[in-house]
Amino acid sequence: MKSFKRIAAILLAVLMAASLFACGAKTEGGDKPAPETAKKYVIASDNAFAPFEYLDTDTNQYVGIDMDILAAIAEDQKFDYEVQNVGFDAALNQVQSGQADAVIAGMTITDERRLTFDFSDGYFDAGQILVVPANSEIKSIEDLKGANVAVKISTQGADYAQSVAEQYGFTVTTYEDSPTMYQAVIQGTNAACFEDDPVARYSIQSQHLELKVVGDVINAKPYGFAAKLGENAELISMFNTGLANIKANGVYDQILAKYGY
Ligand code: GLN
């Protein structure tokens, strides 16, 4: 009986110590008072698509028109978010798999994408253009016969190139992101690539790439902020209201001007 009491006393002491320890641990970790109710949206984006999203190597932060528009709209509409710059194809996949709530990545609004995405109102118009080495003789898509053309996976440029490859007699190689696609053209692995017009021009100029744009802009269409079809309607609606507000108060124009528009 005595030993039973002793064991019980020891057990009680151990339990008390454990609960004290647990309390202590809780207090230590309790310095972030994030209320459970405040939703933090996860927004996926491209990893290299200047001037819309790109790493500022001085600050090690992602900057650009998309990043600034999103920040201004979130401030206007008072929502919390974090951006994951995972690359274009990965961003689309993250939204479809529910790992991210939405994507902002210079993403063209298309009827085909509307089958799987809900889009915001358009916030910038852009089409694709042919990009060739600075010393290339290629002047337009008609000159691509027999050429190997680089594209970036899941983009409008890739879709377009694949849709006309047979007609113009060229083959297509797919790359993961814009920088590797540009390098393939600069180094001569590919004779040309298709890229969004403002991105090609901005990247060539700001990074002094040995490339030039040729021919006409193809399929100019608006970019939109997108969520998985039927999900996050509230977020899309906040984006639209916020976009209208920052257009009305001049912030949208200031953002574009900052990047040369
Ligand atoms: N605007 C193009 C598209 O939607 C390219 C986007 C991108 O590469 N980030 O397909």
GROMACS .gro file of C-alpha atoms and ligand atoms in nm:
model
  271
    1MET     CA    1   0.000   0.000   0.000
    2LYS     CA    2   0.279   0.232   0.098
    3SER     CA    3   0.467   0.170  -0.220
    4PHE     CA    4   0.146   0.223  -0.417
    5LYS     CA    5   0.109   0.565  -0.251
    6ARG     CA    6   0.470   0.645  -0.328
    7ILE     CA    7   0.429   0.549  -0.693
    8ALA     CA    8   0.111   0.756  -0.712
    9ALA     CA    9   0.292   1.053  -0.557
   10ILE     CA   10   0.581   1.021  -0.800
   11LEU     CA   11   0.340   0.989  -1.093
   12LEU     CA   12   0.154   1.299  -0.978
   13ALA     CA   13   0.481   1.491  -0.947
   14VAL     CA   14   0.589   1.382  -1.292
   15LEU     CA   15   0.252   1.482  -1.437
   16MET     CA   16   0.268   1.824  -1.268
   17ALA     CA   17   0.621   1.881  -1.391
   18ALA     CA   18   0.519   1.778  -1.742
   19SER     CA   19   0.221   2.011  -1.745
   20LEU     CA   20   0.435   2.296  -1.610
   21PHE     CA   21   0.687   2.225  -1.884
   22ALA     CA   22   0.410   2.220  -2.143
   23CYS     CA   23   0.282   2.558  -2.017
   24GLY     CA   24   0.634   2.696  -2.029
   25ALA     CA   25   0.680   2.572  -2.385
   26LYS     CA   26   0.352   2.727  -2.486
   27THR     CA   27   0.447   3.064  -2.342
   28GLU     CA   28   0.780   3.056  -2.519
   29GLY     CA   29   0.622   2.985  -2.856
   30GLY     CA   30   0.333   3.221  -2.797
   31ASP     CA   31   0.495   3.538  -2.929
   32LYS     CA   32   0.309   3.529  -3.260
   33PRO     CA   33  -0.051   3.624  -3.183
   34ALA     CA   34  -0.183   3.529  -3.530
   35PRO     CA   35  -0.558   3.505  -3.485
   36GLU     CA   36  -0.693   3.180  -3.627
   37THR     CA   37  -0.962   3.374  -3.813
   38ALA     CA   38  -0.733   3.596  -4.029
   39LYS     CA   39  -0.687   3.406  -4.353
   40LYS     CA   40  -0.353   3.437  -4.523
   41TYR     CA   41  -0.389   3.373  -4.895
   42VAL     CA   42  -0.111   3.189  -5.075
   43ILE     CA   43  -0.045   3.342  -5.415
   44ALA     CA   44   0.173   3.158  -5.664
   45SER     CA   45   0.377   3.339  -5.925
   46ASP     CA   46   0.644   3.306  -6.190
   47ASN     CA   47   1.009   3.312  -6.082
   48ALA     CA   48   1.155   3.521  -6.365
   49PHE     CA   49   0.921   3.734  -6.576
   50ALA     CA   50   1.042   4.094  -6.565
   51PRO     CA   51   0.890   4.349  -6.539
   52PHE     CA   52   0.598   4.154  -6.382
   53GLU     CA   53   0.788   3.948  -6.123
   54TYR     CA   54   1.161   3.911  -6.082
   55LEU     CA   55   1.419   3.884  -5.809
   56ASP     CA   56   1.579   4.215  -5.713
   57THR     CA   57   1.930   4.088  -5.639
   58ASP     CA   58   2.010   4.394  -5.424
   59THR     CA   59   1.731   4.326  -5.175
   60ASN     CA   60   1.675   3.955  -5.248
   61GLN     CA   61   1.303   4.036  -5.280
   62TYR     CA   62   1.067   3.966  -5.569
   63VAL     CA   63   0.952   4.292  -5.729
   64GLY     CA   64   0.760   4.390  -6.042
   65ILE     CA   65   0.425   4.510  -6.172
   66ASP     CA   66   0.235   4.200  -6.052
   67MET     CA   67   0.399   4.210  -5.709
   68ASP     CA   68   0.321   4.582  -5.668
   69ILE     CA   69  -0.036   4.555  -5.797
   70LEU     CA   70  -0.104   4.265  -5.562
   71ALA     CA   71   0.046   4.455  -5.266
   72ALA     CA   72  -0.158   4.767  -5.344
   73ILE     CA   73  -0.482   4.569  -5.384
   74ALA     CA   74  -0.421   4.369  -5.064
   75GLU     CA   75  -0.366   4.694  -4.875
   76ASP     CA   76  -0.679   4.846  -5.024
   77GLN     CA   77  -0.891   4.536  -4.955
   78LYS     CA   78  -0.719   4.450  -4.624
   79PHE     CA   79  -0.626   4.091  -4.691
   80ASP     CA   80  -0.313   3.908  -4.585
   81TYR     CA   81  -0.110   3.704  -4.833
   82GLU     CA   82   0.225   3.551  -4.910
   83VAL     CA   83   0.372   3.499  -5.257
   84GLN     CA   84   0.551   3.187  -5.369
   85ASN     CA   85   0.760   3.252  -5.681
   86VAL     CA   86   0.768   2.894  -5.801
   87GLY     CA   87   0.768   2.940  -6.182
   88PHE     CA   88   0.479   2.970  -6.427
   89ASP     CA   89   0.390   2.605  -6.484
   90ALA     CA   90   0.434   2.524  -6.113
   91ALA     CA   91   0.216   2.823  -6.020
   92LEU     CA   92  -0.070   2.698  -6.237
   93ASN     CA   93  -0.032   2.348  -6.092
   94GLN     CA   94  -0.027   2.477  -5.733
   95VAL     CA   95  -0.357   2.656  -5.789
   96GLN     CA   96  -0.517   2.352  -5.952
   97SER     CA   97  -0.396   2.120  -5.671
   98GLY     CA   98  -0.511   2.356  -5.395
   99GLN     CA   99  -0.159   2.434  -5.269
  100ALA     CA  100  -0.211   2.800  -5.362
  101ASP     CA  101  -0.527   3.013  -5.357
  102ALA     CA  102  -0.449   3.212  -5.669
  103VAL     CA  103  -0.188   3.296  -5.930
  104ILE     CA  104  -0.057   3.630  -6.053
  105ALA     CA  105   0.208   3.572  -6.319
  106GLY     CA  106   0.144   3.775  -6.631
  107MET     CA  107  -0.115   3.509  -6.702
  108THR     CA  108  -0.314   3.562  -7.020
  109ILE     CA  109  -0.692   3.526  -6.989
  110THR     CA  110  -0.799   3.268  -7.247
  111ASP     CA  111  -1.122   3.079  -7.314
  112GLU     CA  112  -0.938   2.750  -7.271
  113ARG     CA  113  -0.806   2.849  -6.927
  114ARG     CA  114  -1.155   2.965  -6.828
  115LEU     CA  115  -1.251   2.597  -6.825
  116THR     CA  116  -1.031   2.545  -6.517
  117PHE     CA  117  -0.970   2.895  -6.376
  118ASP     CA  118  -1.176   3.193  -6.261
  119PHE     CA  119  -1.012   3.516  -6.373
  120SER     CA  120  -1.023   3.869  -6.237
  121ASP     CA  121  -1.076   4.162  -6.468
  122GLY     CA  122  -0.779   4.219  -6.698
  123TYR     CA  123  -0.504   4.445  -6.560
  124PHE     CA  124  -0.253   4.462  -6.850
  125ASP     CA  125  -0.267   4.376  -7.222
  126ALA     CA  126   0.013   4.180  -7.387
  127GLY     CA  127   0.073   3.940  -7.673
  128GLN     CA  128   0.365   3.724  -7.780
  129ILE     CA  129   0.654   3.807  -8.011
  130LEU     CA  130   0.938   3.625  -8.182
  131VAL     CA  131   1.280   3.671  -8.020
  132VAL     CA  132   1.601   3.592  -8.212
  133PRO     CA  133   1.978   3.645  -8.162
  134ALA     CA  134   2.078   4.010  -8.212
  135ASN     CA  135   2.266   3.917  -8.531
  136SER     CA  136   2.001   3.680  -8.670
  137GLU     CA  137   1.863   3.714  -9.021
  138ILE     CA  138   1.522   3.587  -8.916
  139LYS     CA  139   1.273   3.869  -8.966
  140SER     CA  140   0.941   3.696  -8.909
  141ILE     CA  141   0.773   3.362  -8.850
  142GLU     CA  142   0.797   3.293  -9.228
  143ASP     CA  143   1.175   3.259  -9.188
  144LEU     CA  144   1.152   2.973  -8.935
  145LYS     CA  145   1.149   2.689  -9.190
  146GLY     CA  146   1.376   2.408  -9.061
  147ALA     CA  147   1.449   2.599  -8.740
  148ASN     CA  148   1.427   2.473  -8.383
  149VAL     CA  149   1.222   2.716  -8.175
  150ALA     CA  150   1.233   2.748  -7.794
  151VAL     CA  151   0.920   2.797  -7.583
  152LYS     CA  152   0.837   2.807  -7.212
  153ILE     CA  153   0.618   2.530  -7.075
  154SER     CA  154   0.242   2.595  -7.035
  155THR     CA  155   0.255   2.944  -7.188
  156GLN     CA  156   0.061   3.108  -7.466
  157GLY     CA  157   0.388   3.133  -7.659
  158ALA     CA  158   0.424   2.753  -7.637
  159ASP     CA  159   0.061   2.696  -7.744
  160TYR     CA  160   0.098   2.930  -8.038
  161ALA     CA  161   0.431   2.782  -8.155
  162GLN     CA  162   0.290   2.429  -8.139
  163SER     CA  163  -0.022   2.534  -8.330
  164VAL     CA  164   0.174   2.674  -8.627
  165ALA     CA  165   0.491   2.459  -8.620
  166GLU     CA  166   0.375   2.232  -8.900
  167GLN     CA  167   0.248   2.515  -9.116
  168TYR     CA  168   0.582   2.702  -9.099
  169GLY     CA  169   0.801   2.390  -9.088
  170PHE     CA  170   0.981   2.437  -8.755
  171THR     CA  171   1.028   2.213  -8.449
  172VAL     CA  172   0.966   2.315  -8.088
  173THR     CA  173   1.175   2.264  -7.773
  174THR     CA  174   1.015   2.334  -7.435
  175TYR     CA  175   1.200   2.503  -7.145
  176GLU     CA  176   1.109   2.543  -6.781
  177ASP     CA  177   1.144   2.921  -6.746
  178SER     CA  178   1.223   3.237  -6.942
  179PRO     CA  179   1.596   3.270  -6.851
  180THR     CA  180   1.682   2.917  -6.969
  181MET     CA  181   1.478   2.974  -7.285
  182TYR     CA  182   1.671   3.298  -7.361
  183GLN     CA  183   2.005   3.124  -7.299
  184ALA     CA  184   1.914   2.849  -7.545
  185VAL     CA  185   1.865   3.116  -7.813
  186ILE     CA  186   2.173   3.318  -7.718
  187GLN     CA  187   2.390   3.005  -7.724
  188GLY     CA  188   2.245   2.886  -8.055
  189THR     CA  189   2.069   2.568  -7.936
  190ASN     CA  190   1.753   2.727  -8.074
  191ALA     CA  191   1.715   2.981  -8.356
  192ALA     CA  192   1.433   3.174  -8.186
  193CYS     CA  193   1.183   3.172  -7.901
  194PHE     CA  194   0.835   3.307  -7.838
  195GLU     CA  195   0.797   3.534  -7.536
  196ASP     CA  196   0.544   3.791  -7.414
  197ASP     CA  197   0.628   4.116  -7.591
  198PRO     CA  198   0.674   4.346  -7.288
  199VAL     CA  199   0.879   4.080  -7.108
  200ALA     CA  200   1.108   4.018  -7.404
  201ARG     CA  201   1.171   4.390  -7.454
  202TYR     CA  202   1.226   4.460  -7.083
  203SER     CA  203   1.455   4.160  -7.031
  204ILE     CA  204   1.667   4.228  -7.342
  205GLN     CA  205   1.716   4.589  -7.235
  206SER     CA  206   1.767   4.548  -6.861
  207GLN     CA  207   1.989   4.239  -6.882
  208HIS     CA  208   2.172   4.347  -7.200
  209LEU     CA  209   2.085   4.020  -7.371
  210GLU     CA  210   2.225   3.958  -7.722
  211LEU     CA  211   1.870   3.922  -7.854
  212LYS     CA  212   1.614   4.125  -8.049
  213VAL     CA  213   1.240   4.105  -8.111
  214VAL     CA  214   1.114   4.066  -8.472
  215GLY     CA  215   0.778   4.056  -8.650
  216ASP     CA  216   0.435   4.143  -8.518
  217VAL     CA  217   0.282   4.100  -8.175
  218ILE     CA  218   0.061   3.788  -8.176
  219ASN     CA  219  -0.268   3.739  -7.989
  220ALA     CA  220  -0.263   4.050  -7.767
  221LYS     CA  221  -0.494   3.977  -7.471
  222PRO     CA  222  -0.536   4.089  -7.109
  223TYR     CA  223  -0.349   3.939  -6.813
  224GLY     CA  224  -0.562   3.834  -6.517
  225PHE     CA  225  -0.530   3.720  -6.158
  226ALA     CA  226  -0.671   3.366  -6.138
  227ALA     CA  227  -0.804   3.110  -5.890
  228LYS     CA  228  -0.915   2.753  -5.944
  229LEU     CA  229  -1.260   2.741  -6.105
  230GLY     CA  230  -1.527   2.776  -5.839
  231GLU     CA  231  -1.281   2.839  -5.554
  232ASN     CA  232  -1.190   3.168  -5.386
  233ALA     CA  233  -1.464   3.376  -5.550
  234GLU     CA  234  -1.427   3.620  -5.260
  235LEU     CA  235  -1.058   3.672  -5.339
  236ILE     CA  236  -1.129   3.736  -5.708
  237SER     CA  237  -1.398   3.983  -5.615
  238MET     CA  238  -1.164   4.166  -5.370
  239PHE     CA  239  -0.902   4.179  -5.646
  240ASN     CA  240  -1.151   4.336  -5.887
  241THR     CA  241  -1.271   4.595  -5.636
  242GLY     CA  242  -0.915   4.673  -5.532
  243LEU     CA  243  -0.804   4.701  -5.895
  244ALA     CA  244  -1.084   4.948  -5.969
  245ASN     CA  245  -0.985   5.148  -5.659
  246ILE     CA  246  -0.613   5.165  -5.742
  247LYS     CA  247  -0.700   5.265  -6.099
  248ALA     CA  248  -0.922   5.543  -5.963
  249ASN     CA  249  -0.673   5.675  -5.706
  250GLY     CA  250  -0.370   5.679  -5.937
  251VAL     CA  251  -0.173   5.401  -5.765
  252TYR     CA  252  -0.207   5.168  -6.066
  253ASP     CA  253  -0.060   5.435  -6.298
  254GLN     CA  254   0.223   5.500  -6.052
  255ILE     CA  255   0.311   5.130  -6.047
  256LEU     CA  256   0.320   5.108  -6.428
  257ALA     CA  257   0.526   5.429  -6.449
  258LYS     CA  258   0.780   5.283  -6.206
  259TYR     CA  259   0.848   5.008  -6.462
  260GLY     CA  260   0.853   5.238  -6.765
  261TYR     CA  261   0.489   5.229  -6.879
  262GLN     N1  262   0.125   3.543  -7.074
  262GLN     C1  263   0.176   3.413  -7.101
  262GLN     C2  264   0.076   3.308  -7.063
  262GLN     O1  265  -0.016   3.335  -6.993
  262GLN     C3  266   0.309   3.386  -7.031
  262GLN     C4  267   0.304   3.393  -6.882
  262GLN     C5  268   0.437   3.365  -6.815
  262GLN     O2  269   0.528   3.312  -6.878
  262GLN     N2  270   0.449   3.399  -6.689
  262GLN     O3  271   0.086   3.197  -7.102
   0.00000   0.00000   0.00000
